[in-house]
DNA sequence: CGGACAAGCGGACTGTCAATCCGGTTGGCT
DNA sequence: AGCCAACCGGATTGACAGTCCGCTTGTCCG
């Protein structure tokens, strides 16, 4: 009746927890052999739950991804067209900074080996982002030469730039300001 | 008398050429075993010339790196403080787009296993970039909350963003405009 | 020219890590 | 209790980075 056995559910949670801890401590390599060893499980168990590094990565990223989708939904129903763009970008930056796994997932557009649930999130997010972006462009507050994909890419680029700093969190606000100023339509004057 | 034997010089050139070709065709993995096989040389020969992937990468990147240093020197002696920043950033973007190996080298600040010559280029570039940046900030045309390192990081971030596009070259101008607008000091009004 | 020898070469080998395979074990149902 | 599909463990394979060392050859000197 239940889709899987109780021990399997438990083991999956343990693996996810251990992996999340590894990522939080700065190790994004997600070596399944190593994670399995840390949990005391066999390697086979780890690989059955997460057949590839990518599968584990996307499982880790799912909550954060769902978060930005929620952000985007809120932004899409926001009154202020520019405020919506700013909220969307800020959310993207903050969540990527807080979750390296999510940052890697959202930056990789390669849908080849993506889990279906990740693809679903990506599609939903793309639609919302497009709404927000189009509205801002129509209102003349967003540069006309930038698409929703461009904003997505630039946000990932800024996160990459933050990652080059010794203390990314300390530069977040400055880079966000620059990003927003950069994508805003130049004054008509 | 000569620092190395004629065959060694020749082999080094062949390896570099093969590697450059691999990078140009989109393969940045620089697997020395594979490159050696393609040249018909033994693996040992390849590894003697380039002990690690990084060594080969930096050798490939050296000309492009020297190019941006030249750009930076020209920019530093430019009259217009803002024009110098624009020229510097444009050069960084264009050269990184044209040479993926250089893009990887300049993005990685890790000096751990860097070749001394690469470190020298990096130091020289940093000094010139600092000059240009400080001048622009003093002139009030560059955002006061951005350092020379920030510009460096943001440029690498924009290149990363370009890499997410299906056709990076097509978006270069748009992203460069956004970058310049983003780092420029907001109007005093 | 030709002999000596350091510089250079080749490729077998080791270590690491992702991913697979399959014999043994166990949770959950009747 | 007894069955069996689902699950587990870990030895194993395969790909790749990098090392080691015996053999070859370019170069110099007599």
XYZ file of C-alpha atoms (C1' of nucleotides) in Angstrom:
438
model
C 0.000 0.000 0.000
C 2.569 2.553 1.042
C 4.785 3.263 -1.909
C 7.883 2.087 -0.104
C 9.026 0.277 2.940
C 9.537 2.071 6.205
C 13.286 1.441 6.323
C 13.660 2.789 2.804
C 11.904 6.017 3.737
C 14.070 6.354 6.813
C 17.264 5.711 4.899
C 16.351 8.232 2.253
C 15.876 10.903 4.891
C 19.154 10.025 6.547
C 20.972 10.271 3.226
C 19.366 13.601 2.412
C 20.251 14.946 5.832
C 23.840 13.854 5.591
C 24.146 15.313 2.112
C 22.592 18.600 3.193
C 25.030 18.794 6.040
C 27.929 18.190 3.641
C 26.739 20.947 1.325
C 26.210 23.323 4.230
C 29.798 22.695 5.316
C 30.966 23.737 1.883
C 31.417 20.400 0.178
C 29.309 20.408 -2.957
C 30.991 17.362 -4.493
C 28.253 15.058 -3.214
C 30.297 11.882 -3.489
C 27.751 9.169 -2.928
C 30.345 6.657 -1.754
C 31.491 9.088 0.910
C 27.970 10.001 2.013
C 27.026 6.333 2.225
C 30.093 5.657 4.325
C 29.163 8.471 6.707
C 25.690 7.082 7.205
C 27.039 3.566 7.667
C 24.947 2.300 4.769
C 26.204 0.361 1.790
C 26.998 2.201 -1.389
C 24.262 0.328 -3.225
C 21.643 1.731 -0.884
C 22.718 5.264 -1.546
C 22.732 4.761 -5.297
C 19.295 3.144 -5.293
C 17.824 6.222 -3.663
C 19.814 8.665 -5.768
C 21.059 7.014 -8.947
C 23.389 9.885 -9.797
C 24.965 12.888 -8.227
C 22.450 15.020 -10.123
C 19.480 13.193 -8.652
C 20.725 13.881 -5.148
C 21.509 17.474 -6.034
C 18.010 18.080 -7.346
C 16.428 16.422 -4.346
C 18.414 18.777 -2.122
C 17.472 21.785 -4.223
C 13.753 21.053 -4.447
C 12.631 23.015 -1.357
C 14.574 26.112 -2.350
C 13.284 25.833 -5.882
C 9.731 25.599 -4.622
C 10.516 28.702 -2.588
C 11.489 30.808 -5.574
C 8.437 29.617 -7.432
C 6.364 30.888 -4.520
C 8.321 34.162 -4.617
C 7.645 34.436 -8.319
C 3.947 33.809 -7.858
C 3.812 36.568 -5.277
C 5.769 38.890 -7.544
C 3.465 38.174 -10.477
C 0.491 39.393 -8.501
C 2.349 42.447 -7.266
C 0.987 45.867 -8.249
C 4.271 47.552 -9.034
C 5.825 46.171 -12.220
C 9.328 47.202 -11.232
C 8.902 46.102 -7.647
C 7.986 42.666 -8.950
C 11.204 42.401 -10.939
C 13.223 43.560 -7.972
C 11.534 41.064 -5.657
C 12.048 38.248 -8.135
C 15.740 38.949 -8.589
C 16.350 39.495 -4.903
C 14.696 36.169 -4.132
C 16.779 34.377 -6.745
C 19.986 35.802 -5.351
C 19.219 35.237 -1.691
C 18.074 31.669 -2.142
C 20.983 30.708 -4.324
C 23.365 32.175 -1.793
C 21.677 30.238 0.987
C 21.630 26.959 -0.898
C 24.542 26.038 -3.131
C 22.746 22.961 -4.429
C 19.873 25.085 -5.623
C 22.281 27.513 -7.239
C 23.818 24.729 -9.250
C 20.458 23.323 -10.298
C 18.937 26.582 -11.436
C 22.044 27.596 -13.333
C 22.097 24.346 -15.331
C 19.544 24.562 -18.085
C 20.579 21.157 -19.355
C 17.338 19.226 -19.104
C 18.947 15.983 -20.274
C 19.173 14.126 -17.027
C 16.938 16.304 -14.907
C 14.302 14.740 -12.698
C 10.777 15.337 -13.990
C 9.813 17.190 -10.830
C 12.718 19.590 -11.314
C 11.676 20.189 -14.886
C 8.142 20.912 -13.704
C 9.422 23.515 -11.246
C 11.598 25.024 -13.934
C 8.706 25.321 -16.361
C 6.428 26.876 -13.786
C 9.080 29.316 -12.711
C 9.846 30.264 -16.299
C 6.198 31.082 -16.967
C 5.917 33.295 -13.886
C 9.210 35.011 -14.598
C 8.068 35.686 -18.127
C 4.898 37.313 -16.868
C 6.768 39.581 -14.499
C 9.395 40.438 -17.084
C 6.983 41.183 -19.899
C 4.908 43.392 -17.695
C 7.956 45.395 -16.614
C 9.176 45.739 -20.173
C 5.763 46.881 -21.355
C 5.677 49.411 -18.543
C 8.993 50.755 -19.795
C 10.876 50.130 -16.568
C 12.925 47.169 -17.826
C 15.518 47.429 -20.595
C 13.861 46.499 -23.859
C 16.824 44.405 -24.986
C 16.551 41.889 -22.146
C 14.349 38.798 -22.085
C 13.186 36.772 -19.114
C 15.934 34.261 -19.892
C 18.462 37.066 -19.803
C 17.347 38.065 -16.320
C 17.564 34.453 -15.234
C 21.056 34.128 -16.653
C 22.239 37.426 -15.236
C 20.979 36.487 -11.790
C 22.959 33.260 -11.956
C 25.936 35.250 -13.181
C 25.733 37.587 -10.215
C 25.615 34.592 -7.890
C 28.707 33.274 -9.629
C 30.354 36.658 -9.095
C 29.371 36.590 -5.414
C 30.982 33.184 -5.126
C 34.306 34.708 -6.157
C 34.251 37.027 -3.155
C 35.813 35.909 0.100
C 32.563 36.825 1.866
C 29.641 36.572 -0.579
C 27.026 37.588 1.938
C 28.799 40.878 2.520
C 28.627 41.846 -1.144
C 25.103 40.662 -1.836
C 23.403 44.019 -1.406
C 25.927 45.893 -3.503
C 25.735 43.388 -6.347
C 21.963 43.311 -6.203
C 21.839 47.096 -6.459
C 24.151 46.980 -9.462
C 22.097 44.248 -11.091
C 18.840 46.113 -10.636
C 20.324 49.339 -11.923
C 21.810 47.460 -14.854
C 18.610 45.887 -16.054
C 16.375 48.890 -15.429
C 15.422 50.884 -18.495
C 17.700 53.928 -18.807
C 15.912 57.188 -18.148
C 14.147 58.506 -21.251
C 15.927 61.826 -20.834
C 72.997 25.713 -23.802
C 69.511 25.751 -25.223
C 67.045 25.270 -22.396
C 65.533 22.177 -23.991
C 65.939 19.776 -26.809
C 64.454 20.434 -30.221
C 62.056 17.497 -30.070
C 60.806 18.628 -26.686
C 60.027 22.094 -28.013
C 58.232 20.586 -30.981
C 56.219 18.207 -28.841
C 55.195 20.978 -26.511
C 53.855 22.980 -29.433
C 51.999 19.975 -30.799
C 50.390 19.341 -27.413
C 49.400 22.978 -27.041
C 47.950 23.010 -30.545
C 45.948 19.875 -29.982
C 44.674 21.161 -26.670
C 43.725 24.520 -28.140
C 41.825 22.746 -30.868
C 39.972 20.652 -28.281
C 39.004 23.774 -26.339
C 37.920 25.553 -29.504
C 35.662 22.623 -30.309
C 33.983 23.038 -26.954
C 35.788 20.439 -24.878
C 37.296 22.172 -21.885
C 37.983 18.978 -19.959
C 41.607 18.884 -21.113
C 42.137 15.222 -20.363
C 45.868 14.777 -20.780
C 45.558 11.067 -21.519
C 43.200 11.828 -24.379
C 45.274 14.688 -25.766
C 48.409 12.544 -25.654
C 46.601 9.780 -27.494
C 45.489 12.204 -30.194
C 49.044 13.379 -30.765
C 50.364 9.811 -30.778
C 52.691 10.614 -27.858
C 52.955 8.680 -24.655
C 51.070 9.901 -21.613
C 54.321 10.496 -19.796
C 55.418 13.001 -22.410
C 52.249 15.011 -22.071
C 52.491 15.043 -18.280
C 56.126 16.096 -18.325
C 55.245 19.174 -20.347
C 52.089 19.944 -18.379
C 52.126 18.226 -14.992
C 48.467 18.959 -14.323
C 45.347 20.008 -16.123
C 45.795 23.451 -14.607
C 49.281 23.863 -16.022
C 47.989 23.171 -19.513
C 45.018 25.441 -18.973
C 47.213 28.328 -17.896
C 49.587 27.779 -20.792
C 46.629 28.005 -23.149
C 45.306 31.106 -21.416
C 48.583 33.011 -21.288
C 48.264 34.872 -24.616
C 44.721 36.028 -23.878
C 45.770 37.044 -20.383
C 48.662 39.065 -21.776
C 46.112 40.664 -24.084
C 43.892 41.930 -21.303
C 46.909 43.231 -19.450
C 47.749 45.217 -22.579
C 44.119 46.405 -22.742
C 44.305 47.449 -19.127
C 47.536 49.353 -19.655
C 45.926 51.233 -22.539
C 42.846 51.934 -20.435
C 44.954 53.219 -17.552
C 46.471 55.866 -19.778
C 43.112 56.803 -21.233
C 41.879 60.348 -20.654
C 38.267 59.578 -19.919
C 37.860 57.865 -16.552
C 34.580 56.238 -17.477
C 35.743 55.298 -20.962
C 38.653 53.466 -19.348
C 36.315 51.383 -17.207
C 34.143 50.619 -20.198
C 37.128 49.588 -22.313
C 38.498 47.419 -19.521
C 35.230 45.586 -18.986
C 34.529 45.187 -22.685
C 38.000 43.699 -23.171
C 37.510 41.283 -20.301
C 34.212 40.087 -21.698
C 35.293 39.767 -25.310
C 38.477 37.892 -24.527
C 36.804 35.516 -22.127
C 34.157 34.772 -24.703
C 36.803 34.108 -27.327
C 38.914 31.890 -25.085
C 37.219 29.558 -22.646
C 40.550 28.558 -21.106
C 41.291 32.171 -20.257
C 37.815 32.590 -18.828
C 38.407 29.713 -16.443
C 41.824 30.984 -15.412
C 40.791 34.546 -14.689
C 37.709 33.463 -12.777
C 39.717 31.218 -10.436
C 41.404 33.335 -7.822
C 42.838 30.266 -6.161
C 46.554 30.877 -6.353
C 47.412 27.526 -4.797
C 48.576 25.636 -7.820
C 48.918 28.512 -10.239
C 52.013 28.830 -12.390
C 54.229 31.723 -11.311
C 53.859 33.402 -14.699
C 50.095 33.351 -14.351
C 50.362 34.860 -10.904
C 52.584 37.588 -12.329
C 50.006 38.438 -14.978
C 47.274 38.440 -12.374
C 49.185 40.804 -10.119
C 49.983 43.183 -12.937
C 46.416 43.157 -14.153
C 45.079 43.750 -10.661
C 47.275 46.824 -10.238
C 46.150 48.335 -13.530
C 42.515 47.535 -12.875
C 42.807 49.174 -9.501
C 44.184 52.334 -11.031
C 41.368 52.542 -13.543
C 38.739 51.749 -10.960
C 39.960 54.179 -8.346
C 40.155 56.967 -10.865
C 36.590 56.366 -12.008
C 35.299 56.207 -8.463
C 37.111 59.411 -7.534
C 35.619 61.061 -10.612
C 32.189 60.040 -9.364
C 31.301 57.998 -12.433
C 31.622 54.598 -10.786
C 29.389 53.377 -7.966
C 31.121 54.124 -4.693
C 30.202 50.733 -3.239
C 32.181 48.719 -5.796
C 35.861 47.838 -5.626
C 38.175 46.756 -8.409
C 37.709 43.173 -7.246
C 33.968 43.609 -7.530
C 34.295 44.712 -11.152
C 36.520 41.737 -11.829
C 34.035 39.368 -10.239
C 31.055 40.920 -11.961
C 32.756 40.667 -15.337
C 33.359 36.968 -14.725
C 29.759 36.646 -13.618
C 28.500 38.212 -16.817
C 30.640 35.796 -18.820
C 29.088 32.970 -16.825
C 25.666 34.392 -17.656
C 26.593 34.581 -21.334
C 27.597 30.951 -21.202
C 24.059 30.038 -20.194
C 22.693 31.480 -23.429
C 22.365 29.270 -26.478
C 24.317 31.872 -28.465
C 26.593 33.854 -26.120
C 28.009 36.067 -28.844
C 24.553 37.310 -29.700
C 23.904 38.534 -26.174
C 27.305 40.032 -25.501
C 26.423 43.608 -26.358
C 23.192 43.598 -24.389
C 24.872 42.151 -21.285
C 27.786 44.534 -21.578
C 25.392 47.491 -21.721
C 23.590 46.205 -18.637
C 26.877 45.675 -16.808
C 28.130 49.161 -17.596
C 24.849 50.735 -16.592
C 24.839 48.669 -13.429
C 28.249 49.726 -12.179
C 27.983 53.364 -13.217
C 27.285 55.820 -10.424
C 23.569 56.608 -10.328
C 22.738 60.143 -11.360
C 23.172 62.606 -8.457
C 19.622 63.852 -9.015
C 82.886 10.942 -37.261
C 81.457 8.580 -33.159
C 80.982 7.810 -28.312
C 78.924 9.346 -23.904
C 75.244 10.927 -21.344
C 71.663 13.895 -19.909
C 67.284 15.105 -21.624
C 63.426 13.284 -23.241
C 60.100 9.489 -24.352
C 56.582 5.730 -23.772
C 53.315 3.324 -21.599
C 52.375 0.187 -17.726
C 50.770 1.133 -13.286
C 48.427 3.166 -8.977
C 44.791 5.657 -6.700
C 40.300 7.740 -6.707
C 35.659 7.995 -7.533
C 31.155 7.304 -10.089
C 28.161 3.775 -10.977
C 26.638 -1.329 -11.417
C 25.483 -5.996 -10.070
C 23.803 -9.582 -7.527
C 23.577 -12.760 -3.498
C 21.794 -12.164 1.053
C 18.323 -9.950 4.347
C 13.963 -8.134 6.053
C 9.584 -5.454 6.354
C 4.896 -6.201 5.649
C 1.143 -8.871 4.249
C -1.872 -13.003 4.571
C 4.134 -18.565 10.801
C 5.524 -18.167 6.204
C 6.139 -15.988 1.832
C 8.219 -12.742 -1.345
C 9.007 -8.404 -3.259
C 11.474 -4.709 -1.838
C 15.521 -3.525 0.073
C 20.358 -3.809 1.627
C 25.571 -4.327 1.392
C 29.727 -4.142 -0.621
C 32.732 -6.311 -4.148
C 33.491 -4.937 -8.685
C 33.915 -2.419 -13.124
C 35.200 1.550 -15.841
C 36.999 6.083 -16.613
C 40.325 9.190 -15.653
C 44.320 11.913 -13.184
C 48.754 11.476 -12.297
C 53.444 8.621 -11.300
C 57.429 5.748 -12.219
C 61.089 3.892 -14.487
C 63.515 1.438 -18.232
C 64.489 2.654 -23.046
C 65.680 6.011 -26.808
C 67.753 9.983 -28.927
C 69.359 14.698 -29.466
C 73.457 17.188 -28.429
C 78.042 18.093 -27.315
C 82.830 17.147 -27.180
C 86.951 14.844 -28.559
